[in-house]
PDB file of C-alpha atoms in Angstrom:
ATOM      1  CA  UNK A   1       6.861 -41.538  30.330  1.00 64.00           C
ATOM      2  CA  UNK A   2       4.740 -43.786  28.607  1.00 64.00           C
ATOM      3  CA  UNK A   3       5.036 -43.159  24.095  1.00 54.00           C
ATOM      4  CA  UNK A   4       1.423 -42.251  23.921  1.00 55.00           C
ATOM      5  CA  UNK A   5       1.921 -39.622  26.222  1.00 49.00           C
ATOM      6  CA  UNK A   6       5.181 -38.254  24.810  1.00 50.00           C
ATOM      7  CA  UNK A   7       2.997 -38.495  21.368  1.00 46.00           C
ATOM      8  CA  UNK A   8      -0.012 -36.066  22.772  1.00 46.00           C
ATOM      9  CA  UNK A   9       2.752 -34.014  24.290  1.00 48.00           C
ATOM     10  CA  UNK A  10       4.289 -33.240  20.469  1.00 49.00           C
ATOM     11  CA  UNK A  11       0.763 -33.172  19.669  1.00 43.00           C
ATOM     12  CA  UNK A  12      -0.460 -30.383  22.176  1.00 43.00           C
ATOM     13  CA  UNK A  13       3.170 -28.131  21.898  1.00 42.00           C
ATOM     14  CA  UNK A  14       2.585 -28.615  17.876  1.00 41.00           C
ATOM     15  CA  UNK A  15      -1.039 -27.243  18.085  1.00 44.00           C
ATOM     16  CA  UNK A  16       0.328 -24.137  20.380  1.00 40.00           C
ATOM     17  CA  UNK A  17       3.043 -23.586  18.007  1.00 38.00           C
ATOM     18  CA  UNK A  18       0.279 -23.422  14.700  1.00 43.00           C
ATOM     19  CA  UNK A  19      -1.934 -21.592  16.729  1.00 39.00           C
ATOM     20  CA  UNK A  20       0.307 -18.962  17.946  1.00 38.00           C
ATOM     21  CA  UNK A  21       1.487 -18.738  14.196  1.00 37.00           C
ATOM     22  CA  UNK A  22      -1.503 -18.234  13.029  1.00 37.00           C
ATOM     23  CA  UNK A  23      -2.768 -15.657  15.962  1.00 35.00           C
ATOM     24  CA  UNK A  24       1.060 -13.735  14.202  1.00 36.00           C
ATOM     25  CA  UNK A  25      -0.086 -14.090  10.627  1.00 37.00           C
ATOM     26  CA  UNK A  26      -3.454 -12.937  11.083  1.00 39.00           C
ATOM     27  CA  UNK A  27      -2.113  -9.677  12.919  1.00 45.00           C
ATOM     28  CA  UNK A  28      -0.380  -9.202   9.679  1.00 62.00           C
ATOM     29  CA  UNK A  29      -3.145  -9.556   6.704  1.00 90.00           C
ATOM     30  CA  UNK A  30      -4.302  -7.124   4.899  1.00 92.00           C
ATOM     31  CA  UNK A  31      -7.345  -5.598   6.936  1.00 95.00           C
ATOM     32  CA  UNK A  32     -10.893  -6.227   4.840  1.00 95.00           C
ATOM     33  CA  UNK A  33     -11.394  -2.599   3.027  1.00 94.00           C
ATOM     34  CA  UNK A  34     -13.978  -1.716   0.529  1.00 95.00           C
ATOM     35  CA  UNK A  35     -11.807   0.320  -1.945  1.00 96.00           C
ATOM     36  CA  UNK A  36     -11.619   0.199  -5.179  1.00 97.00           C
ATOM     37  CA  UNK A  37      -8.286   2.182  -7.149  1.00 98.00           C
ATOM     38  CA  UNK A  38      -9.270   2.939 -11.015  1.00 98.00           C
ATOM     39  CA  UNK A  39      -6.826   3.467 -13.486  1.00 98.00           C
ATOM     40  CA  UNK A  40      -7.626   4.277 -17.114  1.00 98.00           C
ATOM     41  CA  UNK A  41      -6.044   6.983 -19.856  1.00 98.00           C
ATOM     42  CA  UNK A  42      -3.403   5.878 -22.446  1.00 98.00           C
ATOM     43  CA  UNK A  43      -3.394   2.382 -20.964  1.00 98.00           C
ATOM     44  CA  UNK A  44      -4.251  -1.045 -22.945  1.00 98.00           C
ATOM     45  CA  UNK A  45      -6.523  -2.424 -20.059  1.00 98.00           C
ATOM     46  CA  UNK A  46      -8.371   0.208 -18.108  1.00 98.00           C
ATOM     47  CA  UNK A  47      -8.260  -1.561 -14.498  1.00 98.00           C
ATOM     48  CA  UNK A  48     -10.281  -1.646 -10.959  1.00 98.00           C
ATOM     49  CA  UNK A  49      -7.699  -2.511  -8.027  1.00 98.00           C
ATOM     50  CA  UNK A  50      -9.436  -3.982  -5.278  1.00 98.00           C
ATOM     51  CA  UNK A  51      -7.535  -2.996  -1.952  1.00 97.00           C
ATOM     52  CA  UNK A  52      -7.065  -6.841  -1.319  1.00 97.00           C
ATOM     53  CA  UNK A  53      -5.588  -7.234  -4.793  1.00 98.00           C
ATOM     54  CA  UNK A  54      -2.951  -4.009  -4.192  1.00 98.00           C
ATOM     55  CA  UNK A  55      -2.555  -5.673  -0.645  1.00 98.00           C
ATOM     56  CA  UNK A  56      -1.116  -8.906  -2.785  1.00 97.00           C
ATOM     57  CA  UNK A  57       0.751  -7.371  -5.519  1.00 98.00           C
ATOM     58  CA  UNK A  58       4.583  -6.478  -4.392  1.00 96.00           C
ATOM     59  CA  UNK A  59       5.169  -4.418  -1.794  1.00 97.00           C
ATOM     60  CA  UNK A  60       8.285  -2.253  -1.403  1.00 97.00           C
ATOM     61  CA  UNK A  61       9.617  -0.119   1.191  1.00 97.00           C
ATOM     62  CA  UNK A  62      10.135   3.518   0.946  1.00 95.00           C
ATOM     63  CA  UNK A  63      12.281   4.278   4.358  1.00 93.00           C
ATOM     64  CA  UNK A  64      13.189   7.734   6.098  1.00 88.00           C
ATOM     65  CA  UNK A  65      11.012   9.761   3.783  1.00 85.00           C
ATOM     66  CA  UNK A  66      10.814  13.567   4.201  1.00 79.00           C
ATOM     67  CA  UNK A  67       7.717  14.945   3.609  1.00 78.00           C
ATOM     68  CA  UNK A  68       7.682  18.157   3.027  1.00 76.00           C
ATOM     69  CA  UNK A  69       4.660  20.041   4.039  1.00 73.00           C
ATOM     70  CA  UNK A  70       3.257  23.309   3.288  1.00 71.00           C
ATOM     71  CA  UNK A  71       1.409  23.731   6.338  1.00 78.00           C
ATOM     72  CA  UNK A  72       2.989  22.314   9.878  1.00 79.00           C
ATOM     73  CA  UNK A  73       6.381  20.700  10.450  1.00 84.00           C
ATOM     74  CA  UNK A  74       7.952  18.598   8.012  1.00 78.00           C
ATOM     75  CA  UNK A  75       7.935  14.886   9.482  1.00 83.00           C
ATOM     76  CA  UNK A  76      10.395  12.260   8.081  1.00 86.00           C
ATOM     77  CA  UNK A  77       8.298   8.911   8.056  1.00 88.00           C
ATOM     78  CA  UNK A  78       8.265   5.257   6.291  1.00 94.00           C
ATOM     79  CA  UNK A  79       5.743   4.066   3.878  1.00 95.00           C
ATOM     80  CA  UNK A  80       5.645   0.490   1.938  1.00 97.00           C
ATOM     81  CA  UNK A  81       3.311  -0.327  -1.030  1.00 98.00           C
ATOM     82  CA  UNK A  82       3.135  -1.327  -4.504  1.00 98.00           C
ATOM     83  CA  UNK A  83       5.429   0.612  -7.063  1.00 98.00           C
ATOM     84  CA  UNK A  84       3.813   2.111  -9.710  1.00 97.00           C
ATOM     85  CA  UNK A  85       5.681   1.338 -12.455  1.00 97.00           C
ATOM     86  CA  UNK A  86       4.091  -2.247 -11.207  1.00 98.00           C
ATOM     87  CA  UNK A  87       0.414  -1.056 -11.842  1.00 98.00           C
ATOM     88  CA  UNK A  88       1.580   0.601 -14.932  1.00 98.00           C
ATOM     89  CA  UNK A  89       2.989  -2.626 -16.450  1.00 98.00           C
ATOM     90  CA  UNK A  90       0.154  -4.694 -15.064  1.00 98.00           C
ATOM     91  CA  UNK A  91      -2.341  -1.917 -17.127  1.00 98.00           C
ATOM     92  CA  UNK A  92      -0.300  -1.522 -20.179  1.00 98.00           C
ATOM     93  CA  UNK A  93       0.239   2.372 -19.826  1.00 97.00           C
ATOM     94  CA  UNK A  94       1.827   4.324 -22.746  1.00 94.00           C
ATOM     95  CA  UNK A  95       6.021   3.745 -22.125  1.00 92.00           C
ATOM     96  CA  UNK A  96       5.488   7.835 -23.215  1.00 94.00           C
ATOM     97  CA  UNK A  97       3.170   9.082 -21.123  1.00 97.00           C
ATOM     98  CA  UNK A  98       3.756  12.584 -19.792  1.00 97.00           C
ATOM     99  CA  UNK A  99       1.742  12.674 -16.530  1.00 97.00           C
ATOM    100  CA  UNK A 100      -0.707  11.256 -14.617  1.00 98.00           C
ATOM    101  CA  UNK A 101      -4.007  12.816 -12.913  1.00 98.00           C
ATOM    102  CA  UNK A 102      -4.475  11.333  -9.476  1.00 98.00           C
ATOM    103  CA  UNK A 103      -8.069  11.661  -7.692  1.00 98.00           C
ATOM    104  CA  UNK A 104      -8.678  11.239  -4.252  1.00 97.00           C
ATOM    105  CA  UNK A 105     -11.966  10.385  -3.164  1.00 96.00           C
ATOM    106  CA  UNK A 106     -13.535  13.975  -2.139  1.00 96.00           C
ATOM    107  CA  UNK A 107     -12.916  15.192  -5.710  1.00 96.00           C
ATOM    108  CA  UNK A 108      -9.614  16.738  -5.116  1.00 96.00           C
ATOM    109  CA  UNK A 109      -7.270  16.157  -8.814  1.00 97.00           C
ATOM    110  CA  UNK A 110      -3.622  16.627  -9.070  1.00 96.00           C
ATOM    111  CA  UNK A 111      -1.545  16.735 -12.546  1.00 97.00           C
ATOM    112  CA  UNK A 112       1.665  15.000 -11.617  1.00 95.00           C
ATOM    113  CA  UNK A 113       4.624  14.794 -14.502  1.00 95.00           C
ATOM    114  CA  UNK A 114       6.066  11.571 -15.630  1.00 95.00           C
ATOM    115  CA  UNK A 115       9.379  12.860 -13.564  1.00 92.00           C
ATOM    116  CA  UNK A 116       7.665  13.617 -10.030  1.00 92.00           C
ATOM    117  CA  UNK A 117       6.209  10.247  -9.941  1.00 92.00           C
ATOM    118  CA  UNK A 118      10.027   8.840  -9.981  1.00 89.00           C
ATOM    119  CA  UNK A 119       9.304   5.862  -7.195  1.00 93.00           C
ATOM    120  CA  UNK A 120       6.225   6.773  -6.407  1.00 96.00           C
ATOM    121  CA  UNK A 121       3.857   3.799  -4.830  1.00 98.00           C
ATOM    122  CA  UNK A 122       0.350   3.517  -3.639  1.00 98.00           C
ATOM    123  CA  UNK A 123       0.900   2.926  -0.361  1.00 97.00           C
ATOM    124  CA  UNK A 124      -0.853   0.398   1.985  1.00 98.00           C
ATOM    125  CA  UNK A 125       1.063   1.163   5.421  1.00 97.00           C
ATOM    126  CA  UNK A 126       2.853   4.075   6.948  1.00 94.00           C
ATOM    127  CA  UNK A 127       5.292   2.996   9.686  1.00 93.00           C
ATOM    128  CA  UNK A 128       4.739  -1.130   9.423  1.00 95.00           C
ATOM    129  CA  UNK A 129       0.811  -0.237   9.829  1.00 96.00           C
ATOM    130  CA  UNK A 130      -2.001  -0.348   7.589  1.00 97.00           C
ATOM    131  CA  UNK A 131      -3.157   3.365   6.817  1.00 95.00           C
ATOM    132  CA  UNK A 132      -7.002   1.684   6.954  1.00 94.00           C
ATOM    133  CA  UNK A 133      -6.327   1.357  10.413  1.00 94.00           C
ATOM    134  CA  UNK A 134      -3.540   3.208  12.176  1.00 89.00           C
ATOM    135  CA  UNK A 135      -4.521   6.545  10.010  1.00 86.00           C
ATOM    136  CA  UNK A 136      -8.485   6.240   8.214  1.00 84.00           C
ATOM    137  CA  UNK A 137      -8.637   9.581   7.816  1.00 82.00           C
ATOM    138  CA  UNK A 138      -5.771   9.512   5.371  1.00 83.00           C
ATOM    139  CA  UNK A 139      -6.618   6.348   3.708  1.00 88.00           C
ATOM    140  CA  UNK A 140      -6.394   3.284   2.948  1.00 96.00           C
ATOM    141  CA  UNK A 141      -4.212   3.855   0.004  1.00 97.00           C
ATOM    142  CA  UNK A 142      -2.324   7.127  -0.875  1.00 95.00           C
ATOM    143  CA  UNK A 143      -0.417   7.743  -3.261  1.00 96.00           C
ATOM    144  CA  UNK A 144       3.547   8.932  -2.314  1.00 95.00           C
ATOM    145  CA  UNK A 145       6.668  10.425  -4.233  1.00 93.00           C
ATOM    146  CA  UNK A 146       9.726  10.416  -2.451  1.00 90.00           C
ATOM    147  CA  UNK A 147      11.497  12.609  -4.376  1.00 86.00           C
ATOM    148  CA  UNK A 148       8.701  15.075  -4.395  1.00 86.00           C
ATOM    149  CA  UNK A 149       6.658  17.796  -1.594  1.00 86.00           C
ATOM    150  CA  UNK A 150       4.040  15.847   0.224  1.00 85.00           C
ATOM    151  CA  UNK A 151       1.534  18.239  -0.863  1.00 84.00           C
ATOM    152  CA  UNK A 152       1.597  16.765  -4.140  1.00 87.00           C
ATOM    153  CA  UNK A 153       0.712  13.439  -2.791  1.00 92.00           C
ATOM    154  CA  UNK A 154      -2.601  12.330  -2.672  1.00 95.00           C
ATOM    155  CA  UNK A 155      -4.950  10.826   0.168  1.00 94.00           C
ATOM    156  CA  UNK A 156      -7.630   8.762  -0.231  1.00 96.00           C
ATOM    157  CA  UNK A 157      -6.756   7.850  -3.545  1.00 97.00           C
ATOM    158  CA  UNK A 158      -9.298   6.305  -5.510  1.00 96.00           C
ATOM    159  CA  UNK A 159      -8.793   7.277  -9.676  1.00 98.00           C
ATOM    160  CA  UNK A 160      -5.371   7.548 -11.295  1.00 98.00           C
ATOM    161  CA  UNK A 161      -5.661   8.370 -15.482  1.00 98.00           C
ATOM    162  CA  UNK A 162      -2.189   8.308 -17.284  1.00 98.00           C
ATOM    163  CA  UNK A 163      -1.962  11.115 -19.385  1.00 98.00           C
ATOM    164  CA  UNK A 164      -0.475  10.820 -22.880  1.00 96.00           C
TER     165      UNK A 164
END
């Protein structure tokens, strides 16, 4: 075999090899969303999330979650997204605050105290897939306490004030 052959050889296997890569990578990326998360209250710098900017921030797993529901079986499931002590620091929110209201996009409000929010994270994906897409109904971003009843989580979230 001739060099110039071997060299378009390398040359077609390499363009495979990036092309399957970035077929992979793309499955991965955030999916294009129009939602914006607010967050405002006893912060420094009242802030509008896009869901590509949460999609970027750091993401952390929650795994084997119970959530407790009030109506139906409980289910046990996985959840990653950012932490919220990460929004909080990137918004300045009082170190004191006592709770925080969180809104979900139909109107419905929830008070949840400073300790129920222990690990809480807006999450992106349930199960390794993005909510926009594997559950819209529920999404894109909702907002999850591990250590607390699902129905004090919130769907669709869209406004979170911290609360003094």
């Amino acid at each position: 075999m001739t060099n110039q052959k071997r060299f378009t050889k390398i040359l077609l296997w390499l363009s495979l090899v990036i092309a399957f890569s970035l077929t992979l990578s793309a499955c991965g990326a955030a999916p294009k969303v129009d939602w914006q998360l607010s967050v405002s209250g006893a912060v420094d710098t009242p802030t509008e999330f896009s869901f590509q900017e949460l999609a970027e921030l750091t993401q952390v797993d929650l795994d084997d979650v119970l959530m407790e529901k009030s109506r139906g079986e409980d289910e046990v499931r996985s959840f990653s997204g950012v932490p919220l002590s990460e929004i909080f620091a990137i918004v300045g929110a009082a170190e004191e605050f006592s709770s925080i209201t969180a809104i979900a996009a139909d109107g419905y409000a929830i008070e949840v105290t400073k300790d129920e929010i222990t690990d809480g994270i807006v999450a992106l994906k349930q199960s390794d897939e993005w909510i926009a897409k594997a559950d819209p109904n529920a999404g894109p971003i909702r907002l999850v306490f591990p250590a607390t009843p699902a129905n004090r989580w919130v769907f669709q979230l869209n406004e979170i004030i911290v609360n003094p």
